Coordinates of C-alpha atoms and ligand atoms in Angstrom, one line a residue:
M1 CA 105.5 -9.8 72.0
S2 CA 104.7 -6.8 69.9
D3 CA 107.6 -7.0 67.5
D4 CA 110.4 -9.3 66.5
T5 CA 113.2 -7.1 67.5
A6 CA 112.8 -7.6 71.2
H7 CA 111.6 -11.2 71.4
P8 CA 114.1 -13.3 73.3
H9 CA 113.5 -16.2 70.8
A10 CA 113.8 -14.0 67.7
P11 CA 117.2 -13.1 66.3
Q12 CA 117.9 -9.5 66.2
E13 CA 120.6 -7.0 65.5
H14 CA 121.8 -5.0 68.4
P15 CA 121.7 -1.4 67.2
A16 CA 123.9 0.5 69.6
R17 CA 127.7 0.1 69.3
S18 CA 128.7 3.7 69.2
N19 CA 130.7 5.9 71.6
S20 CA 128.5 8.9 71.3
R21 CA 126.1 9.7 74.1
P22 CA 122.8 8.2 73.0
A23 CA 119.7 10.1 73.8
T24 CA 118.0 8.0 76.5
P25 CA 114.3 8.1 75.5
S26 CA 112.0 9.4 78.2
P27 CA 109.9 6.6 79.6
G28 CA 106.8 7.9 77.8
T29 CA 108.5 8.1 74.4
P30 CA 106.9 5.8 71.9
G31 CA 109.0 2.7 71.6
S32 CA 110.8 3.1 74.9
H33 CA 111.6 -0.4 76.2
C34 CA 112.7 -1.7 79.6
V35 CA 114.0 -5.2 80.5
V36 CA 113.7 -6.5 84.0
L37 CA 115.9 -9.4 84.9
G38 CA 114.3 -11.7 87.4
A39 CA 110.5 -12.2 87.9
S40 CA 110.4 -12.8 91.6
I41 CA 108.9 -10.3 94.0
G42 CA 111.5 -7.6 93.3
G43 CA 111.3 -7.9 89.5
L44 CA 107.5 -8.1 89.6
F45 CA 107.3 -4.9 91.7
A46 CA 109.8 -3.0 89.6
A47 CA 108.0 -4.1 86.4
R48 CA 104.7 -2.9 87.7
V49 CA 106.0 0.6 88.2
L50 CA 107.9 0.6 84.9
S51 CA 104.8 -0.4 83.0
D52 CA 103.2 2.9 83.9
T53 CA 105.9 4.9 82.2
F54 CA 107.7 2.7 79.6
D55 CA 106.1 1.9 76.3
R56 CA 107.1 -1.8 76.7
V57 CA 108.4 -3.8 79.6
T58 CA 109.9 -7.2 79.2
L59 CA 110.4 -9.4 82.3
I60 CA 112.6 -12.4 82.0
D61 CA 113.4 -15.2 84.4
R62 CA 115.6 -18.2 84.1
D63 CA 113.1 -20.5 85.8
E64 CA 110.0 -22.0 84.2
L65 CA 107.3 -19.9 85.8
P66 CA 104.4 -22.0 87.0
E67 CA 100.8 -21.1 86.2
T68 CA 99.7 -21.9 89.7
D69 CA 101.1 -21.1 93.2
E70 CA 103.9 -23.6 93.2
N71 CA 107.4 -23.3 94.6
R72 CA 110.2 -23.0 92.1
R73 CA 113.9 -23.5 92.0
G74 CA 115.0 -19.9 91.7
V75 CA 113.1 -18.9 94.9
P76 CA 114.0 -21.7 97.4
Q77 CA 113.1 -19.3 100.3
G78 CA 109.5 -19.7 99.2
R79 CA 109.3 -23.0 101.1
H80 CA 109.8 -21.0 104.4
A81 CA 107.6 -18.6 106.4
H82 CA 107.2 -15.4 104.5
A83 CA 105.3 -12.5 106.1
I84 CA 104.5 -9.4 104.1
L85 CA 104.7 -6.4 106.5
P86 CA 101.9 -3.8 106.4
A87 CA 104.2 -1.4 104.6
G88 CA 104.4 -3.9 101.8
T89 CA 100.7 -4.6 102.0
Q90 CA 99.9 -0.9 101.6
W91 CA 101.9 -0.8 98.4
L92 CA 100.1 -3.9 97.1
Q93 CA 96.8 -2.2 97.7
E94 CA 98.0 0.9 95.8
M95 CA 99.5 -1.0 92.8
F96 CA 97.2 -4.0 92.6
P97 CA 93.7 -2.8 93.6
G98 CA 91.5 -5.7 94.7
L99 CA 94.4 -8.1 95.4
L100 CA 94.0 -8.0 99.1
E101 CA 90.3 -8.4 98.9
D102 CA 90.8 -11.4 96.7
F103 CA 93.2 -12.9 99.2
E104 CA 90.7 -12.5 102.0
A105 CA 87.8 -13.8 99.9
S106 CA 89.9 -16.9 99.1
G107 CA 90.5 -17.7 102.8
V108 CA 93.9 -16.1 103.4
P109 CA 94.0 -15.3 107.1
V110 CA 94.2 -11.7 108.0
V111 CA 95.5 -10.6 111.4
R112 CA 93.8 -7.4 112.8
Q113 CA 93.6 -7.6 116.5
P114 CA 96.2 -8.2 119.3
T115 CA 94.5 -11.5 120.4
E116 CA 95.2 -12.9 116.9
M117 CA 99.0 -12.4 117.3
H118 CA 101.5 -13.9 119.6
F119 CA 104.5 -11.7 119.0
A120 CA 107.5 -12.1 121.3
P121 CA 110.6 -10.3 120.0
G122 CA 113.8 -10.2 122.1
G123 CA 112.3 -12.4 124.8
H124 CA 109.2 -10.1 125.5
L125 CA 105.7 -11.3 124.8
L126 CA 103.9 -8.1 123.6
S127 CA 100.5 -7.3 125.0
Q128 CA 97.6 -9.2 123.5
E129 CA 95.1 -7.2 125.4
G130 CA 92.5 -4.8 124.0
R131 CA 91.0 -4.1 120.6
Y132 CA 92.6 -1.8 118.1
A133 CA 90.2 0.9 116.9
D134 CA 92.4 1.3 113.8
P135 CA 93.8 -2.1 113.2
I136 CA 96.8 -2.6 110.8
P137 CA 95.8 -5.7 108.8
T138 CA 98.5 -8.3 108.1
Y139 CA 97.7 -10.7 105.3
Q140 CA 99.1 -14.2 105.4
P141 CA 99.2 -15.7 101.9
N142 CA 102.1 -18.1 101.5
R143 CA 105.0 -17.0 99.4
P144 CA 104.2 -18.8 96.1
Q145 CA 100.6 -17.6 96.4
L146 CA 101.6 -14.0 96.7
E147 CA 104.1 -14.2 93.8
C148 CA 101.6 -16.1 91.6
Q149 CA 98.8 -13.6 92.2
V150 CA 101.1 -10.6 91.5
R151 CA 102.5 -12.3 88.4
D152 CA 98.9 -13.0 87.1
R153 CA 98.0 -9.4 87.5
L154 CA 101.1 -8.3 85.5
R155 CA 100.3 -10.8 82.8
G156 CA 97.1 -8.8 82.3
L157 CA 99.0 -5.6 81.5
P158 CA 99.0 -4.8 77.7
N159 CA 102.5 -3.4 77.5
L160 CA 104.2 -6.1 79.6
E161 CA 105.5 -9.5 78.6
I162 CA 107.1 -12.2 80.6
F163 CA 109.5 -14.7 79.2
D164 CA 110.6 -17.6 81.4
Q165 CA 113.5 -20.0 81.0
C166 CA 115.6 -17.1 79.7
E167 CA 118.8 -16.5 81.6
A168 CA 120.5 -13.1 81.5
T169 CA 124.2 -13.7 80.8
G170 CA 125.6 -10.2 80.3
L171 CA 125.0 -6.6 79.5
L172 CA 125.1 -4.9 76.1
S173 CA 126.7 -1.5 76.2
T174 CA 128.2 1.3 74.2
S175 CA 131.9 0.6 73.5
D176 CA 133.0 3.0 76.2
G177 CA 130.8 1.1 78.7
R178 CA 129.1 4.3 79.8
H179 CA 125.6 3.4 78.6
V180 CA 123.9 0.0 79.0
K181 CA 121.9 -0.7 75.9
G182 CA 120.4 -4.0 76.6
V183 CA 121.1 -7.5 77.8
R184 CA 122.2 -10.8 76.4
V185 CA 120.0 -13.8 77.2
V186 CA 120.2 -17.5 76.7
H187 CA 117.2 -19.7 76.4
R188 CA 117.7 -22.5 78.8
V189 CA 116.0 -25.2 76.8
S190 CA 117.0 -24.4 73.2
G191 CA 120.4 -22.8 74.2
A192 CA 119.7 -20.0 71.7
E193 CA 121.5 -16.8 72.6
R194 CA 119.8 -13.5 71.9
E195 CA 120.4 -9.8 72.4
L196 CA 117.6 -7.7 73.8
A197 CA 117.9 -4.0 73.1
A198 CA 116.6 -1.8 76.0
D199 CA 116.6 1.8 77.1
L200 CA 116.8 0.6 80.7
V201 CA 117.9 -2.7 82.2
V202 CA 116.8 -3.5 85.8
D203 CA 118.8 -6.2 87.6
A204 CA 116.4 -8.0 90.1
T205 CA 118.2 -11.3 90.0
G206 CA 118.3 -11.7 93.8
R207 CA 121.0 -11.5 96.4
G208 CA 123.6 -13.1 94.1
G209 CA 123.1 -9.9 92.0
R210 CA 124.7 -10.3 88.6
T211 CA 125.6 -6.6 88.3
T212 CA 128.7 -6.7 90.5
R213 CA 130.3 -9.1 88.0
W214 CA 129.0 -7.3 84.9
L215 CA 130.3 -3.9 86.2
A216 CA 133.7 -5.4 86.5
D217 CA 133.5 -6.6 82.9
L218 CA 132.7 -3.0 81.9
G219 CA 135.6 -1.7 83.8
Y220 CA 133.8 -0.2 86.8
E221 CA 134.6 -0.6 90.5
Q222 CA 132.5 -2.7 92.8
P223 CA 130.0 -1.1 95.1
R224 CA 131.0 -1.1 98.8
E225 CA 129.1 -3.8 100.7
D226 CA 127.8 -3.5 104.2
R227 CA 127.6 -7.0 105.6
I228 CA 126.6 -8.6 108.9
A229 CA 127.3 -12.3 109.3
V230 CA 124.4 -13.9 111.0
D231 CA 124.9 -17.6 110.0
I232 CA 121.2 -18.4 110.1
K233 CA 119.6 -21.6 109.2
Y234 CA 115.8 -22.0 108.6
V235 CA 114.0 -25.3 108.7
S236 CA 110.3 -25.4 107.8
R237 CA 107.4 -27.7 107.5
N238 CA 103.7 -27.4 106.6
L239 CA 101.4 -28.8 109.1
R240 CA 97.6 -29.6 109.5
V241 CA 96.5 -28.2 112.8
A242 CA 93.1 -28.9 114.2
P243 CA 91.0 -25.7 113.9
G244 CA 90.7 -23.9 117.2
S245 CA 93.7 -25.6 118.9
L246 CA 95.6 -22.2 118.9
G247 CA 92.6 -20.2 120.1
R248 CA 92.3 -17.0 118.2
R249 CA 95.9 -16.8 117.2
K250 CA 96.7 -16.8 113.5
V251 CA 100.4 -16.2 113.9
V252 CA 103.0 -17.0 116.6
I253 CA 106.4 -15.3 116.3
V254 CA 109.1 -15.9 118.9
G255 CA 112.2 -13.9 118.2
A256 CA 115.7 -14.8 119.3
C257 CA 117.0 -13.2 122.5
P258 CA 120.4 -12.9 124.2
G259 CA 121.4 -16.4 125.4
R260 CA 118.8 -18.1 123.1
P261 CA 119.7 -17.2 119.5
T262 CA 116.9 -19.3 118.1
G263 CA 113.3 -18.4 117.1
A264 CA 110.1 -19.7 115.5
T265 CA 107.5 -18.4 113.2
F266 CA 104.2 -20.3 113.0
L267 CA 101.9 -18.9 110.4
Q268 CA 98.4 -19.8 109.5
H269 CA 97.8 -20.0 105.8
G270 CA 94.4 -21.7 105.6
E271 CA 91.7 -23.0 108.0
D272 CA 93.9 -25.9 109.1
H273 CA 97.0 -25.2 107.2
W274 CA 100.0 -23.8 109.1
M275 CA 103.7 -23.4 108.3
L276 CA 106.2 -23.8 111.1
T277 CA 109.7 -22.3 110.5
L278 CA 112.4 -22.7 113.1
I279 CA 115.4 -20.5 113.0
G280 CA 118.8 -20.5 114.6
Y281 CA 121.7 -18.0 114.5
A282 CA 125.4 -18.5 114.6
G283 CA 125.6 -22.3 114.5
H284 CA 122.6 -22.8 116.9
H285 CA 120.8 -24.5 113.9
P286 CA 117.5 -26.4 113.9
P287 CA 117.9 -30.1 112.9
I288 CA 116.1 -31.3 109.8
D289 CA 115.0 -34.7 111.0
P290 CA 111.3 -34.6 112.1
S291 CA 111.8 -35.6 115.7
G292 CA 114.8 -33.3 116.2
F293 CA 112.8 -30.5 114.6
L294 CA 110.0 -30.9 117.0
D295 CA 112.4 -31.1 120.0
F296 CA 114.0 -27.9 118.9
A297 CA 110.6 -26.2 118.8
K298 CA 109.9 -27.2 122.4
A299 CA 112.5 -24.8 123.9
I300 CA 111.1 -21.9 121.8
V301 CA 107.3 -21.9 121.5
P302 CA 104.8 -21.6 124.4
P303 CA 103.6 -24.9 125.9
D304 CA 100.1 -24.8 124.3
V305 CA 101.6 -24.2 120.9
F306 CA 104.0 -27.1 121.4
E307 CA 101.0 -29.3 122.3
A308 CA 99.3 -28.2 119.0
L309 CA 102.5 -29.0 117.1
C310 CA 102.7 -32.5 118.7
A311 CA 99.1 -33.2 117.7
A312 CA 99.5 -31.7 114.2
E313 CA 99.6 -33.8 111.0
P314 CA 102.7 -33.1 108.9
M315 CA 102.0 -32.2 105.2
D316 CA 105.6 -32.6 104.0
D317 CA 109.1 -33.2 105.2
P318 CA 111.1 -30.4 106.8
V319 CA 113.3 -28.4 104.4
A320 CA 116.3 -26.3 105.2
H321 CA 117.8 -23.0 104.0
R322 CA 121.1 -21.3 105.0
Y323 CA 121.4 -17.6 105.1
P324 CA 125.0 -16.5 105.9
A325 CA 124.9 -12.7 106.0
S326 CA 122.8 -9.7 105.4
V327 CA 124.3 -7.7 102.5
R328 CA 123.7 -4.1 101.5
R329 CA 125.4 -2.9 98.3
R330 CA 126.0 0.8 98.4
Y331 CA 125.4 1.6 94.7
E332 CA 124.3 5.1 95.8
R333 CA 127.9 5.8 96.6
L334 CA 129.4 4.3 93.5
E335 CA 130.6 6.9 91.0
P336 CA 130.8 6.5 88.1
F337 CA 128.0 4.2 87.3
P338 CA 126.7 3.4 83.8
D339 CA 123.5 5.0 82.4
G340 CA 120.6 2.7 81.6
L341 CA 121.1 0.2 84.5
L342 CA 119.4 -0.2 87.9
V343 CA 119.8 -2.7 90.6
F344 CA 116.7 -3.7 92.5
G345 CA 115.3 -5.9 95.4
D346 CA 117.6 -8.3 97.1
A347 CA 120.4 -7.6 94.5
L348 CA 120.5 -4.1 96.1
C349 CA 119.9 -5.1 99.7
S350 CA 119.4 -8.6 101.2
F351 CA 117.9 -8.3 104.7
N352 CA 118.1 -10.9 107.5
P353 CA 114.9 -12.7 106.8
V354 CA 113.9 -13.1 110.4
Y355 CA 112.4 -9.6 110.4
G356 CA 110.3 -10.3 107.4
Q357 CA 111.4 -7.1 105.6
G358 CA 112.7 -8.2 102.2
M359 CA 109.5 -8.0 100.2
S360 CA 108.3 -4.8 101.9
A361 CA 111.8 -3.3 101.2
A362 CA 111.2 -4.2 97.5
A363 CA 107.9 -2.3 97.8
L364 CA 109.8 0.7 99.3
Q365 CA 112.3 0.6 96.4
A366 CA 109.4 0.4 94.0
G367 CA 108.1 3.7 95.6
A368 CA 111.6 5.2 95.1
L369 CA 111.6 4.1 91.5
K370 CA 108.2 5.7 90.9
E371 CA 109.4 8.9 92.4
A372 CA 112.7 8.9 90.4
L373 CA 110.9 8.1 87.1
A374 CA 108.5 11.0 87.7
Q375 CA 111.5 13.3 87.1
G376 CA 112.4 11.6 83.8
T377 CA 115.4 9.4 82.9
D378 CA 118.2 11.9 83.2
Q379 CA 120.7 10.5 85.8
L380 CA 118.1 7.9 86.7
P381 CA 120.5 5.5 88.4
R382 CA 122.0 8.1 90.7
R383 CA 118.6 9.5 91.7
F384 CA 117.0 6.0 92.1
F385 CA 119.9 4.6 94.2
K386 CA 119.9 7.7 96.5
T387 CA 116.1 7.7 97.1
A388 CA 116.0 3.9 97.5
A389 CA 118.9 4.0 100.0
R390 CA 117.0 6.6 102.0
R391 CA 113.8 4.6 102.0
I392 CA 115.4 1.3 103.1
E393 CA 117.7 2.9 105.7
V394 CA 115.4 2.5 108.7
A395 CA 114.7 -1.2 107.9
W396 CA 118.4 -1.9 107.5
Q397 CA 119.3 -0.1 110.7
M398 CA 116.5 -1.8 112.7
A399 CA 117.6 -5.3 111.4
V400 CA 121.3 -4.7 112.1
G401 CA 120.5 -3.2 115.5
S402 CA 118.4 -6.2 116.5
D403 CA 121.0 -8.6 115.3
L404 CA 123.7 -6.8 117.3
A405 CA 121.5 -7.1 120.4
L406 CA 122.4 -10.8 120.3
P407 CA 125.9 -11.4 121.8
E408 CA 126.1 -14.4 119.5
V409 CA 126.3 -12.1 116.4
A410 CA 129.8 -10.7 115.7
G411 CA 130.2 -7.0 114.8
P412 CA 131.1 -3.6 116.2
R413 CA 128.6 -2.1 118.6
P414 CA 129.1 1.6 118.6
L415 CA 127.5 3.7 121.4
P416 CA 124.4 4.7 119.5
V417 CA 123.6 1.0 118.8
R418 CA 124.0 0.1 122.4
I419 CA 121.9 3.0 123.6
T420 CA 119.1 2.2 121.0
N421 CA 119.1 -1.5 122.0
A422 CA 119.0 -0.7 125.7
Y423 CA 116.0 1.6 125.0
F424 CA 114.2 -0.9 122.8
G425 CA 114.7 -3.6 125.5
R426 CA 112.9 -1.4 128.0
L427 CA 110.3 -0.4 125.5
M428 CA 109.5 -4.1 124.8
S429 CA 109.4 -4.8 128.5
A430 CA 106.8 -2.1 129.1
A431 CA 104.9 -3.2 126.0
E432 CA 104.3 -6.6 127.6
R433 CA 101.4 -4.9 129.5
D434 CA 100.7 -1.9 127.4
S435 CA 98.6 -2.4 124.2
A436 CA 99.1 1.2 123.0
L437 CA 102.8 0.8 123.2
T438 CA 102.6 -2.5 121.5
Q439 CA 100.7 -1.0 118.6
E440 CA 103.3 1.8 118.3
F441 CA 106.1 -0.8 118.3
V442 CA 104.3 -2.9 115.7
K443 CA 103.8 0.1 113.4
V444 CA 107.5 0.8 113.5
S445 CA 108.6 -2.9 113.0
S446 CA 106.0 -3.0 110.1
L447 CA 107.9 -0.1 108.5
L448 CA 104.7 2.0 108.6
S449 CA 106.0 4.6 111.0
P450 CA 109.5 5.9 111.6
P451 CA 111.2 4.8 114.8
T452 CA 111.2 8.5 116.0
I453 CA 107.5 7.9 117.1
L454 CA 109.0 5.8 119.8
L455 CA 111.0 8.7 121.1
R456 CA 108.0 11.0 121.7
P457 CA 107.9 12.3 125.3
A458 CA 104.5 10.5 125.9
T459 CA 106.0 7.2 124.7
I460 CA 109.2 7.6 126.7
G461 CA 106.9 8.3 129.7
R462 CA 105.0 5.1 129.2
V463 CA 108.3 3.2 128.8
V464 CA 109.6 4.6 132.1
L465 CA 106.3 4.0 133.9
G466 CA 106.0 0.5 132.5
N467 CA 109.4 -0.4 133.7
L468 CA 108.9 1.1 137.2
R469 CA 105.7 -0.9 137.6
R470 CA 107.5 -4.0 136.4
R471 CA 110.3 -3.5 138.9
G472 CA 107.6 -3.0 141.6
R473 CA 106.0 -6.3 140.7
V474 CA 109.3 -8.1 140.8
E475 CA 110.2 -6.6 144.2
A476 CA 106.7 -7.5 145.5
R477 CA 107.2 -11.1 144.3
Q478 CA 110.6 -11.3 146.0
Q479 CA 109.2 -10.2 149.3
M480 CA 106.4 -12.9 149.3
Ligands
FAD501 C1 114.7 -18.0 104.2 C2 114.1 -16.7 103.8 C3 112.9 -16.2 104.4 C4 112.4 -15.0 104.0 N1 111.3 -14.5 104.6 C5 110.8 -13.3 104.3 C6 109.7 -12.8 104.9 O1 109.1 -13.4 105.8 N2 109.2 -11.6 104.5 C7 109.8 -10.9 103.5 O2 109.3 -9.8 103.1 N3 110.9 -11.4 102.9 C8 111.4 -12.5 103.2 N4 112.6 -13.0 102.6 C9 113.2 -12.2 101.6 C10 112.4 -12.3 100.3 O3 112.3 -13.6 99.9 C11 113.1 -11.4 99.2 O4 113.3 -10.1 99.7 C12 112.2 -11.3 98.0 O5 112.1 -12.6 97.3 C13 112.6 -10.3 96.9 O6 113.7 -10.8 96.3 P1 114.1 -10.5 94.7 O7 113.0 -10.6 93.8 O8 114.9 -9.3 94.7 O9 115.1 -11.8 94.5 P2 114.7 -13.3 94.5 O10 113.4 -13.6 95.2 O11 115.9 -14.0 95.0 O12 114.5 -13.7 93.0 C14 115.5 -13.6 92.0 C15 114.9 -14.0 90.7 O13 115.8 -13.8 89.7 C16 115.9 -15.0 88.9 N5 117.2 -15.0 88.3 C17 118.4 -15.2 88.9 N6 119.4 -15.1 88.1 C18 118.9 -14.8 86.9 C19 119.4 -14.6 85.6 N7 120.8 -14.6 85.4 N8 118.6 -14.4 84.5 C20 117.3 -14.4 84.7 N9 116.7 -14.6 85.9 C21 117.5 -14.8 87.0 C22 115.5 -16.2 89.8 O14 115.0 -17.3 89.1 C23 114.5 -15.5 90.7 O15 113.2 -15.6 90.1 C24 113.1 -14.2 103.0 C25 114.3 -14.7 102.4 C26 114.8 -15.9 102.8 C27 116.1 -16.4 102.2

């Protein structure tokens, strides 16, 4: 660390205790300092953006951060299938040049062509025909690998320091609570408490999000929460699968559908290393015992995949994770809100994990942060929250809409949701035999293109035609 005053292990006086409006230094101002709470994907992405504009960035996490790609306590979801969508990949490419090439060189599987992907959302196996002229690559590192590689790159930045085993326990503020001036941290081993002065504090402590409680302590209201109870359970296991037993496929995703609120993600991570994650909504939960786990998979995955599962060699025991509800905290609507504080990543919006959006949504928020910082720090929280809300809106609506397509998920279904779901159902039906339509759908679900591309007249035409042909085939079969 460059000086004692900000070192979490070094005692320091906290300078700001006045009521007057402190001049928030512009990010480029010499000495400007930002503290990011939480060094998981959200905190790492935020810190990367902040390191371009703040003089110093300090990233703290309560976990001991491993040197290698190991799982850790603060990220229990890392033991389950984690796909980074192409929208997230694009951002990684921009902010960490060379990272994706390094992944591929080290043997991380990359999906480029339809034959490499078995993608069956909502009960429709999308077309695996053809070859894409402009493929959208999907990289498949496992979660600890991705986090470790990003963290290593941040460790190389001269103005960024990472302190682990430091737990944030509260905010420092001016006495009127209008300006956050730093954070109180406790070292988890020594128990020493320190105050870290900062011009900006970013809360990326995950879906538990400490800010809601801290705001109450400062006398602010709570943000409104949008919540959709999905009652999901994940059970996952690493497997050794004989190379070639799944043909060209590198990923198998079978989504839930009405009447079967269960799904599976089977991801290749290395030549013979695969991770199987089984998912169940609303009490239809996968068992954790090995034989029950396998039985549960049988009703979801295609027969040849099930055969490969039966022949696979387990690398560990199944592990479980409960996910009760998607939660979006509407900080963009919370007025007033203190200066010098942002909320980021899952602490801002925790997405139903089955759609694989969380890390890519953190990347979209990082883009919003970059945009907001380009206009200085004046009213930064308000501008950041508004831009971030806009950028994650589509992902949130798509996830909520897909959840509400399942009768097993409780919640109001206004007319626009019912119309959209009816259209998406027909689109996926048509995409079963239409590789161009499949690619458009994948671009939207990858958060690369807006859903409006699926409403272009040519696309609607393909959907109508595809469904007419499908009906024709069904009628012909019935007459046989
Ligand atoms: C089962 C499951 C599967 C998922 N699958 C996918 C997927 O396929 N694709 C995808 O994109 N996303 C997926 N996600 C979501 C993804 O994991 C998150 O969106 C992502 O980790 C970003 O979260 P975050 O950094 O905001 O929070 P988290 O990952 O929850 O990290 C919070 C960090 O804050 C630290 N911390 C907490 N409290 C404190 C404190 N007081 N002081 C200091 N540090 C603290 C923790 O140690 C941790 O490091 C999944 C989530 C779950 C639950």
